[in-house]
Amino acid sequence: MLETNDISARTQQEPDEDGAAQNKIQTYNTHIPEQSLASWWWWWEIGAALLSVISMALIVGLLLNINDTPLSSWAFPIQPNSLLAVLTTLAKTTLLVPVASCIGQLKWRHFTLLRRSLDHLQLYDDASRGPWGSAAMVYDLISHVPAMFVPLCLAVLSITALGIDPSAQQIISVQSREIKSSNASVLTSRTGAYFSQIWDLRMADWKAEVDPALGSEAFPGVEIFSKAEKSREFLKFQKALYSAMSGSMPEPYYTCPEPALRCVWDDFSTLGICGRYRNITDSVMQNCSVHEPTSFESPFIYTTCDFWYLDSTEGSMCSSSNPNPISLSYIRSDNKALLDDLIFDISIANTSASIASIWIVKAMNITSDFDGDIIRTYESYASDFYWCDKVLHGTRTSNRGLTTSSVGTTPWAGMDGSSCSLDDISNPPGLYAAGSIFPYLFNLDNKTTYNISGPAYQGMSTSLESLVAETLNTDETGNELSSLIWVNTMETFTHNLADMLTVYMLTPKGDNMNVTTVPGYMIYNDTYIQIEWQWLILPLFETILTCVLLVVTIILTRGQPLMKNSTIALLVHGLSGWTPGELQLPKPETAENLDKLARDMTVRWTKDQEGILKFSREDGSG
């Protein structure tokens, strides 16, 4: 650069052959016109700053639009991160245009105000070219902050612009969230009535022989089972009964398709079958008799104990329709018990349970526990099954299938087996009429009504009564069902059986013609866009501060030549005040040698004796 200025100096001493051109340059240097608003020529910088502001506005608008939205909702082929990178690059590139121009323009002002070391010229030029030169300028001129506040701020902007791209990469993040969404494919079942393909249509087939209008035509819109299908459905029902008693429970109906993690349902109510287990040992009356043989009879002594189930409130026997008690007995000869002692029996108790009450009596060791009058140690349990309103709370799917957090139940007007049978309810009118409706008011306030057909009502009771098994002896001879109840708890037996009957009744396209579906919600993982707004601070700060410093630079440099980073200007406005010998460099001429020379040269950009702006020599500290 000094060599070029030296050439410029020599050119002034040795006139060019083209004298007219030399005169034009001298005239330009001598008569610099006053700058007006229209001749500032900052329009490129203003346009670049405006484009940077527009890019940042688009970035903010983009981020506001996509924040907290699923990535799947993005409809464009270019991904949000890619679009953000494009806008950020545009904002950063246009941002550096006014930064470089401002540093270049302030360079001339720097040498106008005071005398400066000539190497500052190189510092400014390097700073206008990028972050490395800006860092060198800040390092060398930081002690001049009060006088060089604006140039140093611009240099810092050039350095911190390096952080715009990394910041932009941190702005958009994605998160995997669990989303709850209603979905028509998420279903479970409920029912508000029970009309049975097995019992109602079997009754209808019988009635159709008298009047066809009472046959299957009484159920319009229902897909009627054929006789073979009815038989298969009845066998399926019997299988489900015994499976439940053995602990193998059927799966409740539900659909929860992919991509669901799980499905949930709002609380809903349905007609169901409830079961209640009770220890009724204290409510059982016992009467034992001993038959001693005569001399003409066999030598066996027969002991029989009869048990009656009493009403817990009135003390009367609940046996009006089943007067035969449960009886346990044993036989002994010569004070030795035989192995055919009857230790377990099961029967139907005539209680107010709207379906059936099954009760058992069992003695663990009847021979040792009989004291001559009664069996001192025995157990008696009752399982009451009744129609009920079930309100399911917190229904959801899990790895255990369909589960509920709690189930609220309300029995049919108190018909839960807590008292003896109420004849006016247990024998409703029209019970055996095909298609007849048995209104079920599940509470005394008549708030909700479920309809149960007469045949379905009777068929469900009959099916449970058929479970009453044979007795069980000490040698474990007897019905397998008796053995199963003997080894398992009645409580498990009761709940499993009630749950199975409800599941069976709520199976779509099964026995119940009135099953409806309940839609639910699918919970699935979805990728959501999350905006980390703190990473937008740096790009916004850079843009705003650049615009402010551009305005400040325009104001500070008004009235001076607008040459910015012009290289031609350095040639035109060369050095003044040095002889050619003082500017001589040792061989080889290198940039380092030029820098050393420039640090010892103090200049000021002012008019020389001929009125031409030059980097004039002013000895002293800069």
C-alpha positions as a printed Julia matrix, in Angstrom:
622×3 Matrix{Float64}:
   0.0      0.0     0.0
   2.86     2.37    0.82
   4.52     1.44   -2.42
   1.39     2.44   -4.28
   1.27     5.75   -2.47
   4.89     6.27   -3.31
   4.03     5.79   -6.96
   1.19     8.3    -6.53
   3.62    10.8    -5.02
   6.08    10.34   -7.84
   3.28    10.72  -10.33
   2.48    14.16   -8.89
   6.13    15.23   -9.23
   6.44    13.85  -12.78
   3.42    15.02  -14.81
   1.69    12.39  -16.91
   1.81    12.7   -20.65
  -1.93    13.14  -20.57
  -2.06    16.49  -18.8
  -5.8     16.75  -19.11
  -6.4     13.63  -17.01
  -3.99    14.86  -14.32
  -5.78    18.18  -14.17
  -9.12    16.4   -13.69
  -7.79    14.49  -10.68
  -6.35    17.65   -9.13
  -9.6     19.48   -9.76
 -11.56    16.64   -8.05
  -9.27    16.69   -5.02
  -9.38    20.47   -4.8
 -13.11    20.92   -5.21
 -15.01    18.18   -3.3
 -18.69    19.07   -3.55
 -20.86    19.21   -0.44
 -22.84    15.99    0.08
 -26.6     16.14   -0.11
 -29.17    13.58    0.98
 -29.53    12.31   -2.57
 -25.77    11.85   -3.08
 -24.97     9.83    0.03
 -25.08     6.66   -1.98
 -25.86     4.46    1.03
 -28.69     2.87   -0.88
 -27.0     -0.52   -1.26
 -26.34    -0.67    2.46
 -29.82     0.53    3.33
 -31.31    -2.05    0.95
 -29.16    -4.82    2.45
 -30.14    -3.81    5.98
 -33.79    -3.73    4.94
 -33.46    -7.19    3.4
 -31.86    -8.45    6.6
 -34.75    -7.02    8.64
 -37.27    -8.65    6.29
 -35.45   -11.98    6.6
 -35.55   -11.76   10.4
 -39.23   -10.86   10.27
 -39.86   -13.93    8.11
 -37.88   -16.04   10.58
 -39.95   -14.77   13.51
 -43.17   -15.34   11.56
 -42.08   -18.85   10.62
 -41.19   -19.72   14.21
 -44.45   -18.33   15.59
 -46.37   -20.34   13.01
 -44.68   -23.7    13.64
 -44.11   -23.47   17.39
 -45.86   -26.22   19.33
 -47.23   -27.87   16.2
 -46.76   -31.48   15.07
 -44.02   -31.98   12.53
 -46.43   -34.07   10.49
 -48.55   -30.96    9.85
 -45.7    -29.32    7.89
 -46.9    -29.45    4.29
 -43.89   -28.18    2.31
 -41.14   -30.27    0.72
 -38.4    -28.25    2.43
 -38.16   -28.97    6.14
 -38.51   -26.15    8.73
 -34.84   -26.37    9.73
 -33.75   -26.06    6.11
 -36.02   -23.08    5.5
 -34.72   -21.45    8.68
 -31.14   -22.02    7.48
 -31.92   -20.33    4.15
 -33.48   -17.28    5.83
 -30.68   -17.08    8.39
 -28.0    -17.21    5.71
 -29.8    -14.47    3.78
 -30.1    -12.33    6.92
 -26.46   -12.85    7.89
 -25.1    -12.19    4.38
 -27.07    -8.97    3.93
 -26.23    -7.97    7.48
 -22.49    -7.92    6.81
 -22.83    -5.6     3.81
 -23.6     -2.45    5.85
 -21.14    -3.57    8.58
 -18.25    -3.68    6.08
 -19.27    -0.41    4.44
 -19.62     1.38    7.76
 -16.19     0.24    8.93
 -14.72     1.36    5.59
 -16.38     4.77    5.72
 -15.41     5.35    9.34
 -11.81     4.66    8.34
 -11.68     8.01    6.53
 -13.27     9.78    9.48
 -10.73     8.12   11.79
  -7.84     9.83   10.0
  -9.74    13.1     9.59
 -10.37    13.79   13.27
  -6.86    13.27   14.65
  -3.43    12.23   13.55
  -3.16     8.45   13.56
  -0.56     5.79   13.07
  -0.68     4.77    9.44
  -1.03     1.07   10.36
  -4.6      1.87   11.52
  -5.43     2.08    7.84
  -4.6     -1.61    7.46
  -6.53    -2.47   10.63
  -9.68    -0.83    9.29
  -9.26    -2.45    5.89
  -8.84    -5.91    7.43
 -11.78    -5.35    9.79
 -14.06    -4.57    6.85
 -13.18    -7.93    5.32
 -14.39   -10.22    8.09
 -14.2    -11.52   11.68
 -10.43   -12.17   11.74
  -9.54    -8.63   10.82
 -12.22    -7.32   13.17
 -10.73    -9.32   16.04
  -7.29    -7.84   15.3
  -8.78    -4.34   15.21
 -10.51    -4.81   18.57
  -7.33    -6.2    20.09
  -5.13    -3.35   18.87
  -7.56    -0.46   19.35
  -9.49    -1.45   22.47
  -7.69     1.25   24.43
  -9.24     3.86   22.14
 -12.84     2.9    22.98
 -14.2      6.39   23.76
 -12.98     7.81   20.45
 -13.6      4.64   18.42
 -16.78     3.33   20.01
 -18.78     2.97   16.78
 -16.01     1.27   14.72
 -15.27    -1.14   17.54
 -18.98    -1.95   17.89
 -19.1     -2.74   14.18
 -16.01    -4.94   14.53
 -17.66    -6.8    17.42
 -20.77    -7.3    15.25
 -18.58    -8.82   12.55
 -17.1    -11.23   15.11
 -20.36   -12.2    16.79
 -21.92   -12.84   13.39
 -20.0    -16.12   13.53
 -22.51   -17.25   16.16
 -25.59   -16.66   14.01
 -25.43   -20.02   12.21
 -24.84   -22.11   15.37
 -27.63   -20.21   17.13
 -29.98   -20.83   14.24
 -29.29   -24.55   14.47
 -30.46   -24.53   18.09
 -33.68   -22.6    17.53
 -35.84   -25.47   16.27
 -35.96   -28.62   18.37
 -38.32   -31.55   18.22
 -39.95   -33.37   21.09
 -41.79   -36.64   21.25
 -45.12   -36.07   23.0
 -47.98   -38.28   23.98
 -51.02   -36.98   22.12
 -54.6    -37.72   23.1
 -56.86   -37.67   20.09
 -60.41   -38.86   19.51
 -60.48   -41.65   16.98
 -63.44   -43.46   15.45
 -61.45   -46.71   15.4
 -60.95   -46.7    19.18
 -63.95   -48.61   20.49
 -65.26   -50.57   23.41
 -68.82   -51.69   24.02
 -71.83   -51.04   26.2
 -75.5    -51.9    26.13
 -78.74   -50.36   27.27
 -80.75   -53.54   26.83
 -80.42   -57.3    26.59
 -82.27   -59.21   23.92
 -80.72   -62.62   23.4
 -80.07   -64.51   20.17
 -80.15   -67.7    22.22
 -83.17   -67.3    24.45
 -85.31   -64.69   22.71
 -85.03   -66.21   19.24
 -85.5    -69.72   20.56
 -88.71   -68.55   22.18
 -89.59   -66.69   18.99
 -89.15   -69.86   16.95
 -91.59   -71.64   19.21
 -94.11   -68.81   19.04
 -93.74   -68.58   15.24
 -95.4    -71.97   14.93
 -98.56   -70.28   16.17
 -98.11   -66.79   14.72
 -95.22   -65.97   12.31
 -95.44   -62.32   13.38
 -94.11   -63.39   16.78
 -91.04   -65.06   15.25
 -87.81   -63.53   14.01
 -89.81   -60.81   12.27
 -90.36   -59.29   15.73
 -86.69   -58.15   15.63
 -86.34   -55.95   12.53
 -82.84   -54.89   11.55
 -81.18   -57.68   13.54
 -78.9    -60.2    11.87
 -80.64   -63.36   13.03
 -78.59   -66.42   13.93
 -79.39   -69.66   12.19
 -80.26   -72.68   14.31
 -76.7    -73.95   13.96
 -75.33   -70.55   14.97
 -77.66   -70.46   17.99
 -76.38   -73.87   19.06
 -72.77   -72.81   18.64
 -73.44   -69.59   20.56
 -75.02   -71.53   23.43
 -72.03   -73.88   23.57
 -69.76   -70.83   23.53
 -71.72   -69.44   26.49
 -71.38   -72.73   28.41
 -67.67   -72.84   27.67
 -67.24   -69.26   28.89
 -69.02   -70.14   32.16
 -66.68   -73.0    33.0
 -63.61   -71.14   31.76
 -64.38   -68.26   34.11
 -64.81   -70.63   37.03
 -61.43   -72.18   36.25
 -59.82   -68.73   36.19
 -59.54   -68.29   32.42
 -61.27   -64.98   31.77
 -62.43   -63.8    28.34
 -61.01   -60.56   27.0
 -63.45   -57.61   27.0
 -64.18   -56.19   23.59
 -62.07   -53.22   22.48
 -60.14   -51.96   19.49
 -57.0    -49.88   19.89
 -55.23   -49.78   16.52
 -51.72   -48.63   15.75
 -49.98   -46.26   16.19
 -51.63   -46.02   19.6
 -49.52   -46.56   22.7
 -52.73   -47.03   24.61
 -56.38   -46.0    24.4
 -58.62   -44.36   26.97
 -62.32   -43.71   27.28
 -64.46   -41.19   29.12
 -66.57   -42.56   31.95
 -69.61   -44.42   30.66
 -72.36   -46.62   32.02
 -73.74   -49.92   30.83
 -76.12   -52.67   31.81
 -74.07   -55.35   33.5
 -74.11   -58.32   35.83
 -72.64   -57.86   39.29
 -71.52   -60.46   41.78
 -71.26   -60.2    45.53
 -69.52   -62.65   47.83
 -70.65   -63.04   51.43
 -69.69   -65.2    54.39
 -73.08   -66.24   55.74
 -71.9    -68.78   58.3
 -73.6    -66.82   61.11
 -76.87   -66.7    59.11
 -77.14   -70.45   58.66
 -79.29   -72.66   60.94
 -78.12   -76.21   61.6
 -80.1    -79.27   62.7
 -78.38   -82.63   63.07
 -79.76   -86.13   63.6
 -78.08   -89.44   64.41
 -79.59   -92.72   63.31
 -78.53   -95.6    65.59
 -78.93   -99.04   64.0
 -81.2   -101.67   65.58
 -80.19  -105.26   66.01
 -81.77  -106.13   62.67
 -80.05  -103.33   60.75
 -76.54  -102.86   59.48
 -73.92  -101.86   62.06
 -73.49   -98.39   60.54
 -74.34   -95.17   62.38
 -75.65   -92.38   60.09
 -75.19   -88.74   61.09
 -76.92   -86.05   59.01
 -76.82   -82.27   59.51
 -79.24   -80.05   57.6
 -78.46   -76.37   57.0
 -80.93   -73.6    56.17
 -80.03   -70.11   54.98
 -81.88   -67.5    57.03
 -82.92   -64.0    55.98
 -80.42   -61.67   57.62
 -83.12   -59.13   58.48
 -86.15   -61.18   59.45
 -84.59   -64.49   60.42
 -86.92   -66.41   58.12
 -85.66   -69.16   55.85
 -85.0    -68.17   52.22
 -86.23   -71.47   50.87
 -89.81   -70.97   49.74
 -89.05   -72.26   46.23
 -86.39   -74.72   47.34
 -87.48   -76.27   50.63
 -84.73   -78.88   50.64
 -81.83   -77.8    52.84
 -78.13   -78.44   52.29
 -77.18   -81.63   54.08
 -73.82   -82.9    55.21
 -73.4    -86.38   56.63
 -70.99   -89.07   57.62
 -71.16   -92.76   58.36
 -69.2    -94.63   61.0
 -68.95   -98.2    62.19
 -67.4    -99.28   65.44
 -66.37   -95.7    66.04
 -64.45   -95.6    62.76
 -65.42   -93.11   60.08
 -65.81   -94.32   56.55
 -64.43   -92.49   53.51
 -67.76   -91.55   51.99
 -68.45   -88.65   54.37
 -70.4    -85.85   52.67
 -68.35   -82.7    53.38
 -69.56   -80.21   50.75
 -72.86   -79.27   49.17
 -74.14   -76.43   47.02
 -77.64   -75.09   46.41
 -79.68   -72.13   45.19
 -80.88   -69.71   47.85
 -84.17   -67.98   47.19
 -82.94   -64.42   47.81
 -83.77   -61.06   46.27
 -80.85   -61.36   43.86
 -82.32   -60.59   40.44
 -80.44   -63.47   38.76
 -79.51   -66.08   41.37
 -77.86   -66.67   44.73
 -75.62   -69.7    45.01
 -74.69   -70.84   48.51
 -72.47   -73.57   49.82
 -71.72   -75.29   53.09
 -68.48   -77.19   53.67
 -66.96   -78.92   56.69
 -63.25   -79.5    56.77
 -63.3    -82.44   59.19
 -66.85   -83.52   59.86
 -65.89   -86.59   61.93
 -63.84   -84.73   64.53
 -65.97   -81.56   64.49
 -69.29   -83.28   65.27
 -69.9    -83.09   69.02
 -72.99   -85.31   69.09
 -75.43   -82.41   68.5
 -73.99   -80.17   65.78
 -70.93   -79.75   63.59
 -68.92   -77.22   65.51
 -66.7    -76.03   62.63
 -68.06   -75.4    59.17
 -68.2    -72.58   56.63
 -71.02   -71.22   54.53
 -70.77   -68.7    51.69
 -73.19   -67.06   49.3
 -72.56   -65.67   45.83
 -75.26   -63.25   44.72
 -75.6    -62.45   41.02
 -77.82   -59.57   39.96
 -78.49   -57.12   37.15
 -76.83   -53.81   37.83
 -75.89   -50.46   36.38
 -72.13   -50.28   35.95
 -70.32   -46.95   35.66
 -66.79   -47.5    34.41
 -64.21   -44.92   35.46
 -60.74   -44.61   33.95
 -61.19   -47.24   31.27
 -57.95   -47.77   29.36
 -55.84   -50.35   27.63
 -52.6    -51.63   29.1
 -50.36   -54.64   28.79
 -53.06   -56.47   30.73
 -55.72   -55.65   28.16
 -58.73   -53.46   28.93
 -58.71   -52.2    32.51
 -60.67   -49.73   34.62
 -59.5    -47.74   37.6
 -62.84   -48.21   39.37
 -66.36   -49.44   38.69
 -69.4    -47.96   40.37
 -72.37   -50.32   40.59
 -76.0    -49.83   41.47
 -78.21   -52.93   41.88
 -81.69   -53.11   40.5
 -83.88   -51.5    43.16
 -82.09   -53.33   45.97
 -82.3    -56.75   44.27
 -78.78   -57.78   45.26
 -79.55   -60.82   47.4
 -79.46   -59.0    50.71
 -82.93   -60.26   51.63
 -85.3    -63.06   50.72
 -86.89   -63.07   47.28
 -89.48   -60.41   46.35
 -92.09   -62.34   44.41
 -93.48   -59.33   42.52
 -90.03   -58.66   41.03
 -88.76   -62.2    40.59
 -91.86   -63.12   38.54
 -92.49   -60.19   36.19
 -95.56   -60.25   33.96
 -95.05   -61.56   30.42
 -91.86   -63.34   31.45
 -92.22   -66.09   28.88
 -93.58   -63.99   26.01
 -91.19   -63.8    23.07
 -89.97   -60.25   22.58
 -91.57   -58.98   25.79
 -89.66   -56.18   27.49
 -88.83   -56.3    31.15
 -88.12   -52.69   32.24
 -85.19   -52.55   34.63
 -85.25   -49.5    36.92
 -81.85   -49.76   38.51
 -82.64   -47.28   41.29
 -85.68   -46.18   43.16
 -85.55   -42.68   41.61
 -86.16   -44.15   38.15
 -83.32   -42.08   36.74
 -82.17   -44.68   34.24
 -84.02   -47.57   32.67
 -82.48   -50.61   31.06
 -84.63   -53.09   29.15
 -84.18   -56.82   29.57
 -86.33   -59.24   27.62
 -88.26   -61.84   29.56
 -86.54   -64.84   27.92
 -83.08   -63.31   28.5
 -83.95   -62.58   32.11
 -85.12   -66.13   32.71
 -82.34   -67.73   30.62
 -79.56   -66.04   32.57
 -81.03   -67.2    35.88
 -81.49   -70.75   34.62
 -77.9    -70.9    33.37
 -76.5    -69.99   36.76
 -78.82   -72.38   38.56
 -77.49   -75.15   36.31
 -74.09   -74.65   37.89
 -75.35   -76.17   41.15
 -73.21   -79.3    41.26
 -73.23   -82.6    42.97
 -71.98   -83.1    46.5
 -68.35   -83.83   47.38
 -67.19   -86.66   49.62
 -64.02   -87.06   51.64
 -62.62   -89.37   48.98
 -63.11   -86.42   46.57
 -65.73   -88.28   44.59
 -68.37   -86.05   43.07
 -68.76   -83.43   40.41
 -65.59   -81.74   39.07
 -67.22   -78.38   39.55
 -67.69   -79.15   43.24
 -64.01   -80.01   43.48
 -63.11   -76.76   41.73
 -65.17   -74.66   44.16
 -63.75   -76.64   47.06
 -60.14   -75.77   46.27
 -60.77   -72.2    45.11
 -62.2    -69.31   47.07
 -65.84   -68.44   46.53
 -64.84   -64.79   46.28
 -62.72   -65.4    43.16
 -65.41   -67.66   41.77
 -68.03   -64.93   42.24
 -66.13   -62.06   40.66
 -64.85   -64.11   37.74
 -68.31   -65.38   36.94
 -69.94   -61.93   37.11
 -67.24   -60.37   34.97
 -67.52   -63.16   32.41
 -71.29   -62.75   32.11
 -70.9    -59.0    31.59
 -68.18   -59.47   28.95
 -70.33   -62.06   27.18
 -73.33   -59.75   27.18
 -71.25   -56.84   25.8
 -69.64   -58.72   22.91
 -70.63   -57.12   19.57
 -72.23   -59.47   17.04
 -72.67   -61.97   19.81
 -75.67   -63.1    21.79
 -76.93   -59.63   22.76
 -78.72   -57.9    19.88
 -78.48   -54.46   21.54
 -74.74   -53.94   21.95
 -73.45   -50.53   20.88
 -69.9    -49.21   20.7
 -68.34   -46.42   22.75
 -65.7    -44.32   20.93
 -62.59   -43.37   22.84
 -59.27   -41.63   22.51
 -56.0    -42.8    21.06
 -52.81   -41.88   22.89
 -49.82   -41.99   20.59
 -46.39   -40.47   20.24
 -46.08   -37.59   17.83
 -43.11   -35.39   17.02
 -43.76   -31.75   17.91
 -41.78   -28.67   16.96
 -40.52   -26.73   19.95
 -38.98   -23.28   19.51
 -36.08   -22.36   21.8
 -36.6    -18.62   21.68
 -33.42   -17.76   23.61
 -31.31   -18.78   20.61
 -33.01   -16.11   18.51
 -31.62   -13.31   20.69
 -28.24   -13.12   18.93
 -29.59   -12.88   15.34
 -32.16   -10.28   16.41
 -29.56    -8.32   18.35
 -27.16    -8.35   15.38
 -29.86    -7.13   13.0
 -31.15    -4.34   15.22
 -27.7     -3.09   16.24
 -26.48    -3.15   12.63
 -29.38    -0.95   11.57
 -28.72     1.45   14.45
 -24.98     1.67   13.7
 -25.69     2.2    10.01
 -27.81     5.22   10.86
 -25.14     6.48   13.3
 -22.4      6.06   10.68
 -24.43     7.92    8.07
 -24.85    10.81   10.51
 -21.23    10.82   11.67
 -19.75    10.79    8.18
 -22.1     13.26    6.55
 -20.23    16.06    4.78
 -17.17    13.97    4.02
 -16.33    12.07    0.82
 -18.3      8.83    0.63
 -15.62     6.35   -0.37
 -16.22     3.45    2.04
 -13.87     0.58    1.08
 -12.74     2.02   -2.24
  -9.22     0.9    -3.24
  -9.08     3.56   -5.94
  -9.52     6.21   -3.26
  -6.32     5.04   -1.59
  -4.48     5.53   -4.86
  -5.94     8.95   -5.49
  -5.46    10.23   -1.94
  -1.89     9.04   -1.42
   0.82     9.92    1.09
   2.19    13.43    1.45
   5.24    14.71    3.33
   7.77    11.89    2.85
  10.68    11.76    0.51
  11.17     8.69   -1.65
  14.16     7.7     0.41
  12.11     7.64    3.64
   9.67     5.21    2.03
  12.38     2.85    0.87
  11.97    -0.75    2.16
  14.67    -3.4     2.59
  14.6     -6.27    0.15
  12.51    -8.32   -0.14
   9.53    -6.04    0.27
   6.97    -7.86    2.41
   3.71    -6.99    4.16
   5.44    -7.36    7.5
   8.08    -4.78    6.56
   5.34    -2.44    5.34
   3.5     -2.81    8.65
   6.66    -1.97   10.6
   7.18     1.12    8.48
   3.53     2.18    8.86
   3.64     1.94   12.67
   6.32     4.65   12.7
   4.38     6.94   10.37
   1.79     9.36   11.76
  -0.7     10.84    9.33
  -3.88    12.79    9.1
  -6.25    12.84    6.19
  -6.4     16.5     5.33
  -5.82    18.87    2.47
  -2.27    19.54    1.54
  -0.82    22.88    0.41
  -2.47    22.44   -2.96
  -5.88    21.76   -1.39
  -5.86    18.06   -2.25
  -6.94    15.5     0.41
  -3.9     13.47    1.31
  -2.61    11.28    4.11
  -0.38    14.12    5.25
   2.57    13.65    7.53
   2.06    14.89   11.1
   4.85    13.79   13.37
   3.78    12.89   16.92
   1.89    10.09   18.75
  -1.37     8.79   17.14
